[in-house]
Amino acid sequence: MLKLKYKVKFLALVAALPAALIVASPVLNSERSVASLNQFRNWGLENTVGNSHIHAVDAWKLEEGSRDVVVAVVDTGLDANHPDIKANLWHEKGTNNYGYDFVAGKPNPIDDHSHGTHVAGILGAALNAKAGISGVAHKVSIMAVKYYSEKNTGAENLRNSIKALNWAIDHGAHIINYSGGGPEFSGEEYAALKRARDKGILLVAAAGNERQNSDLPENYYYPCAYRLENIICVAAINIHNDMLPSSNWGKVRVDVAAPGENILSTVPGAKYSYMSGTSQATAFVTGEAALLLSKNSKLRPDQIRDIIRANVDPLPSLKDKVFSGGKVNAYAALASLDRAGRAAQTVVSLKPEPRLEALSKTSSQSGRRIMNKASASKKSKHAVAAKHKKASSSAKKES
């Protein structure tokens, strides 16, 4: 268990500081109670402003994650040597491979963008006694599968994303974190995600940063718009429980919201940085899903999704904006398993699959992008300009 006797005082101090002053200088101390202070510089885990966090500290009293749960980060690659990531790397049996790079066509995807490493840190950075941050599920196994390159066309990125999804499915992923998306239906992508469903794999997807109502047919955003029961779609909120202006929404096609503004996490080079967007929000929900599966390995993807949706903190700002009407609460979701004894008592109604005629659409091969640009254009072929603030130089030296 975590030693948290300094938590309340620390959080009160942090809440009073401007965000720019909360820097990522890792704590170098053997005392877990002192090191734990640094973990909460990610306000989405725990904070004192408007109850906007996911209740991670209370959740960790029930579950901290399991190495048996494999989370695939389908993204821009991963810094496998980052001190907060290295301990939680998944490895292919009999090899040192921690994933695959469909851009370069070889194992072990290097992150030349930062986005993938940032997302991985939010959902699964290891909690250690000397330095760094903590992920939501800080004892899971992280698999990295790279599909995105700024040098590729949207068509190339989409083709690679489909390959990446299938690779993760075939190599033992239990949960897939996917921040990419676009306005085009893809029969190949839909088929891959149905195959994931049939194998019991959950996909946690970003709602997108297009500032639009994704329930409108002209604004459908995939993969969220496929409406398969193994997909949970995530919007983003800020520390004041308001939806980010850039976040997509939709009472039917977007399930929940999670913290997504100025989130501190890992970036390549043993560094830390702040980023914003539905990608960051998605990683929080992936971490929550990993905690649930760690606690009960028999949960189906639809049960995990519905447990998360049924155990949110309702917010006026999210009423009629997301299916659940609220922000995720990891503690409440885990506690519901203890109360119910079985997941079937906590589920809510499933969303139906798309009508069959949707499958006859021509598969489009454009518009695949990473959800990290606050004002990405729907017409852009790929928009990934990272909106982030680097942490202090001291973090670079000490980590």
XYZ file of C-alpha atoms in Angstrom:
399
model
C 0.000 0.000 0.000
C 1.030 3.588 -0.599
C 2.129 5.745 2.307
C 0.099 8.916 1.900
C 0.395 10.842 5.162
C 1.792 13.887 3.324
C -0.769 13.780 0.536
C -3.379 16.226 1.849
C -0.897 18.981 2.673
C 0.931 18.539 -0.609
C -2.217 18.595 -2.721
C -3.397 21.779 -1.037
C -0.089 23.437 -1.900
C -0.193 22.215 -5.480
C -3.755 23.425 -5.944
C -2.657 26.939 -5.011
C 0.146 27.057 -7.561
C -0.110 28.160 -11.199
C 0.263 25.177 -13.517
C 3.491 26.592 -14.941
C 5.150 26.324 -11.527
C 4.347 22.648 -11.044
C 7.403 21.186 -12.726
C 8.530 17.616 -13.192
C 11.688 17.480 -11.142
C 11.797 13.839 -9.972
C 12.155 13.166 -6.268
C 15.399 11.374 -5.439
C 14.643 9.802 -2.087
C 14.333 6.277 -0.801
C 11.219 7.071 1.233
C 8.069 5.971 -0.600
C 5.983 8.533 1.309
C 8.188 11.339 -0.031
C 8.499 9.922 -3.519
C 4.744 9.563 -3.718
C 4.368 13.347 -3.602
C 5.811 13.571 -7.083
C 3.274 11.115 -8.448
C 0.454 13.620 -7.908
C 1.837 16.273 -10.213
C -0.481 14.572 -12.677
C -3.647 16.280 -11.439
C -5.826 13.705 -13.148
C -4.790 11.108 -10.576
C -5.611 13.215 -7.518
C -6.245 16.909 -6.825
C -8.288 19.208 -4.618
C -9.877 21.343 -7.340
C -13.500 20.527 -8.083
C -13.231 16.759 -7.652
C -11.978 16.533 -11.234
C -9.565 13.634 -10.696
C -10.250 9.917 -11.242
C -9.821 8.937 -7.547
C -6.655 6.982 -8.269
C -5.326 6.952 -4.704
C -8.459 5.286 -3.356
C -8.509 2.964 -6.364
C -4.967 1.799 -5.593
C -6.156 0.594 -2.191
C -8.243 -1.946 -4.111
C -5.985 -2.685 -7.096
C -2.685 -1.430 -8.526
C -2.575 -3.502 -11.695
C -1.142 -6.837 -12.780
C 1.742 -7.791 -15.055
C -0.583 -10.434 -16.471
C -2.668 -7.693 -18.100
C -1.160 -6.613 -21.431
C -2.028 -3.137 -22.710
C -1.096 -2.352 -26.314
C -0.323 1.295 -27.053
C -0.988 1.672 -30.782
C 0.657 5.009 -31.406
C 4.008 6.609 -32.335
C 6.272 4.122 -30.570
C 7.808 4.097 -27.107
C 10.963 5.095 -25.261
C 11.696 1.663 -23.811
C 14.576 3.025 -21.729
C 12.549 5.627 -19.868
C 12.971 4.876 -16.142
C 9.216 5.046 -15.557
C 8.410 2.756 -18.487
C 11.191 0.169 -18.573
C 10.011 -1.873 -15.593
C 6.555 -2.361 -17.103
C 7.527 -3.341 -20.640
C 5.857 -6.364 -22.183
C 8.214 -8.709 -24.031
C 7.368 -11.177 -26.747
C 8.011 -14.690 -25.474
C 11.580 -15.827 -26.042
C 12.758 -12.409 -27.253
C 13.640 -8.930 -26.043
C 11.066 -7.421 -28.394
C 8.607 -5.067 -26.711
C 6.489 -4.442 -29.796
C 6.561 -3.773 -33.523
C 7.178 -0.777 -35.783
C 4.990 -0.819 -38.897
C 6.591 2.394 -40.142
C 10.098 0.923 -40.223
C 8.994 -2.692 -40.656
C 10.904 -4.107 -37.691
C 10.492 -4.908 -33.974
C 10.928 -2.461 -31.099
C 9.368 0.852 -32.185
C 11.376 3.933 -31.229
C 9.280 6.990 -30.422
C 10.415 9.915 -32.579
C 7.312 11.960 -31.801
C 6.791 11.776 -27.968
C 3.060 11.108 -28.167
C 3.220 7.351 -27.648
C 5.562 7.586 -24.673
C 3.373 10.273 -23.087
C 0.235 8.178 -23.416
C 2.000 5.067 -22.101
C 3.153 6.936 -19.003
C -0.345 8.116 -18.123
C -1.831 4.651 -18.279
C 1.019 2.540 -16.964
C 4.168 4.279 -15.712
C 5.746 2.279 -12.903
C 5.501 3.585 -9.360
C 8.953 3.476 -7.804
C 10.534 4.778 -4.634
C 13.159 7.067 -6.140
C 11.855 9.152 -9.027
C 9.290 9.891 -11.663
C 5.527 9.744 -11.939
C 2.928 7.003 -11.667
C 0.534 5.624 -14.226
C -3.081 4.809 -13.430
C -2.290 1.072 -13.518
C 1.354 1.092 -12.481
C 1.917 -2.673 -12.539
C 0.607 -3.641 -15.986
C 2.562 -4.805 -19.035
C 2.912 -2.254 -21.848
C 3.158 -3.419 -25.463
C 4.147 -0.796 -28.058
C 2.922 -0.957 -31.654
C 3.864 1.925 -33.938
C 1.719 2.917 -36.899
C 2.136 6.682 -37.235
C 4.742 8.800 -38.967
C 4.534 12.487 -39.805
C 6.298 11.664 -43.069
C 3.560 9.274 -44.208
C 0.314 10.131 -45.937
C -3.012 9.644 -44.215
C -3.580 6.558 -46.347
C -0.278 5.040 -45.242
C -0.975 5.775 -41.599
C -4.408 4.170 -41.813
C -3.017 1.046 -43.480
C -0.352 0.807 -40.803
C -2.885 1.335 -38.027
C -4.915 -1.635 -39.260
C -1.755 -3.762 -39.330
C -0.890 -2.548 -35.832
C -4.318 -3.414 -34.454
C -4.153 -6.908 -35.916
C -0.608 -7.394 -34.588
C -1.702 -6.440 -31.075
C -4.659 -8.808 -31.322
C -2.415 -11.672 -32.442
C 0.253 -11.076 -29.793
C -1.816 -11.243 -26.647
C -3.077 -7.740 -25.913
C -6.026 -7.609 -23.529
C -6.667 -3.878 -23.947
C -5.718 -1.592 -26.833
C -5.174 2.130 -26.276
C -5.796 3.890 -29.600
C -5.548 7.657 -29.996
C -5.807 7.715 -33.781
C -8.946 8.424 -35.722
C -10.623 10.041 -38.664
C -13.941 10.739 -40.403
C -13.815 7.800 -42.811
C -15.347 4.364 -42.397
C -12.821 1.586 -43.029
C -14.084 -1.926 -43.625
C -10.646 -3.335 -42.798
C -10.460 -1.471 -39.510
C -13.997 -2.475 -38.616
C -13.145 -6.117 -39.323
C -10.044 -5.903 -37.119
C -12.037 -4.465 -34.233
C -14.751 -7.093 -34.592
C -12.003 -9.705 -34.428
C -10.730 -8.015 -31.273
C -14.228 -8.214 -29.816
C -14.473 -11.910 -30.637
C -11.151 -12.499 -28.859
C -12.246 -10.584 -25.766
C -10.117 -7.474 -26.352
C -11.229 -3.984 -25.324
C -10.403 -0.916 -27.437
C -10.227 2.446 -25.646
C -10.504 5.171 -28.294
C -10.139 8.950 -28.340
C -13.270 10.924 -29.192
C -11.165 13.327 -31.257
C -10.254 16.996 -31.086
C -12.483 18.379 -33.825
C -14.785 20.518 -31.612
C -17.871 18.797 -32.967
C -20.922 16.705 -32.144
C -19.918 13.214 -33.236
C -23.521 11.989 -33.157
C -24.271 13.890 -36.358
C -23.804 11.706 -39.469
C -21.633 14.345 -41.114
C -19.357 14.280 -38.042
C -19.017 10.536 -37.463
C -15.582 9.852 -36.052
C -13.981 6.433 -36.306
C -13.271 4.101 -34.576
C -15.746 5.499 -32.018
C -18.518 5.580 -34.618
C -18.341 1.813 -35.225
C -20.308 1.373 -31.995
C -19.016 -2.110 -31.340
C -19.593 -3.252 -27.776
C -15.851 -3.677 -27.142
C -15.130 0.010 -27.837
C -15.256 2.741 -25.207
C -14.959 6.308 -26.510
C -13.427 9.074 -24.380
C -13.832 12.867 -24.316
C -11.587 15.260 -22.355
C -12.190 17.620 -19.427
C -10.032 20.170 -17.613
C -9.243 20.508 -13.914
C -12.461 22.508 -13.397
C -14.650 19.683 -14.771
C -15.419 21.557 -17.985
C -15.151 19.776 -21.307
C -12.147 20.914 -23.321
C -13.288 23.227 -26.137
C -11.334 21.063 -28.580
C -12.936 17.775 -27.515
C -15.567 16.038 -29.593
C -18.747 15.015 -27.797
C -21.848 12.919 -28.422
C -24.511 11.483 -26.136
C -24.662 8.323 -28.246
C -21.154 7.816 -29.606
C -18.984 9.172 -26.790
C -19.141 7.171 -23.564
C -17.283 9.023 -20.804
C -14.916 11.906 -20.131
C -11.551 11.959 -18.339
C -8.803 14.477 -17.508
C -7.143 15.778 -20.663
C -5.628 19.223 -20.154
C -2.020 19.925 -19.108
C -1.343 16.330 -18.148
C 2.179 15.553 -16.969
C 3.703 12.337 -18.269
C 6.760 10.673 -19.732
C 8.473 11.675 -22.990
C 11.600 10.260 -24.692
C 15.006 10.876 -23.178
C 13.998 10.161 -19.565
C 12.097 13.471 -19.545
C 8.619 14.651 -18.611
C 6.200 16.983 -20.362
C 2.673 18.384 -20.272
C 0.276 17.580 -23.110
C -3.433 18.124 -23.704
C -6.155 16.413 -25.700
C -8.465 13.431 -25.898
C -5.400 11.199 -26.269
C -4.448 11.968 -22.692
C -8.022 11.417 -21.495
C -8.121 8.080 -23.297
C -5.020 6.877 -21.457
C -6.683 7.495 -18.075
C -9.596 5.279 -19.072
C -7.267 2.614 -20.437
C -5.538 2.578 -17.064
C -8.872 2.232 -15.286
C -9.843 -0.641 -17.575
C -6.518 -2.333 -16.803
C -7.198 -2.047 -13.065
C -10.603 -3.670 -13.514
C -9.194 -6.523 -15.565
C -6.373 -6.964 -13.056
C -8.929 -7.350 -10.286
C -11.173 -9.703 -12.257
C -9.543 -11.421 -15.230
C -12.861 -12.931 -16.336
C -14.455 -9.612 -17.290
C -15.557 -9.298 -20.918
C -14.855 -6.090 -22.870
C -18.521 -5.077 -22.828
C -18.630 -5.579 -19.060
C -15.536 -3.444 -18.523
C -17.002 -0.704 -20.684
C -20.328 -0.787 -18.892
C -18.783 -0.873 -15.415
C -16.791 2.239 -16.307
C -19.882 3.967 -17.729
C -22.055 3.042 -14.746
C -19.595 4.344 -12.143
C -18.852 7.916 -13.176
C -19.103 11.185 -11.281
C -22.071 12.940 -12.949
C -21.270 16.469 -14.094
C -23.642 19.199 -15.306
C -21.092 20.103 -17.981
C -21.307 16.588 -19.428
C -25.080 16.175 -19.388
C -26.185 15.301 -22.922
C -22.532 15.462 -24.000
C -21.478 11.879 -23.262
C -23.474 8.666 -22.827
C -22.728 8.338 -19.109
C -23.107 12.034 -18.332
C -19.979 11.981 -16.239
C -16.257 11.792 -15.569
C -14.660 8.430 -14.814
C -14.144 7.334 -11.212
C -11.685 4.439 -10.989
C -12.353 3.829 -7.310
C -16.119 3.592 -7.779
C -15.672 1.186 -10.684
C -13.400 -1.119 -8.677
C -15.582 -0.887 -5.581
C -18.588 -1.925 -7.657
C -16.906 -5.270 -8.285
C -16.591 -5.834 -4.553
C -20.197 -4.807 -3.923
C -21.739 -6.816 -6.711
C -19.516 -9.841 -6.550
C -19.990 -10.243 -10.262
C -19.891 -7.789 -13.155
C -23.334 -8.627 -14.498
C -24.980 -6.665 -11.689
C -23.284 -3.405 -12.653
C -23.744 -3.237 -16.412
C -25.942 -0.822 -18.317
C -27.517 -1.230 -21.734
C -25.192 -1.942 -24.649
C -25.008 0.297 -27.683
C -26.037 -1.527 -30.870
C -23.637 -2.297 -33.684
C -23.837 -0.240 -36.901
C -26.546 -1.160 -39.370
C -25.408 -3.804 -41.812
C -25.560 -1.478 -44.801
C -22.641 0.440 -43.328
C -20.421 -2.505 -44.207
C -21.055 -1.950 -47.894
C -19.354 1.441 -47.832
C -16.116 1.813 -49.741
C -13.194 1.692 -47.356
C -11.436 5.035 -47.195
C -7.667 5.225 -46.784
C -7.191 8.796 -45.622
C -7.504 10.925 -42.539
C -5.740 8.897 -39.869
C -4.234 11.049 -37.125
C -3.169 11.254 -33.495
C -5.577 13.009 -31.133
C -3.228 15.578 -29.685
C -3.804 18.766 -31.648
C -6.329 21.022 -29.980
C -7.661 22.347 -33.286
C -7.139 19.531 -35.763
C -9.029 20.052 -38.996
C -11.413 17.364 -40.171
C -10.094 17.811 -43.697
C -6.459 17.348 -42.819
C -4.905 14.069 -43.866
C -2.969 13.747 -40.657
C -2.644 16.246 -37.853
C -0.348 15.437 -34.987
C 1.460 18.630 -34.037
C 1.984 17.937 -30.364
C 0.608 20.584 -28.069
C 2.820 20.227 -25.047
C 4.928 22.109 -22.574
C 8.285 20.682 -21.618
C 9.072 20.253 -17.960
C 11.934 22.005 -16.264
C 15.536 21.435 -17.256
C 16.152 19.970 -13.819
C 13.983 17.047 -14.793
C 16.208 16.391 -17.763
C 19.313 16.333 -15.612
C 18.015 14.250 -12.742
C 16.100 11.562 -14.617
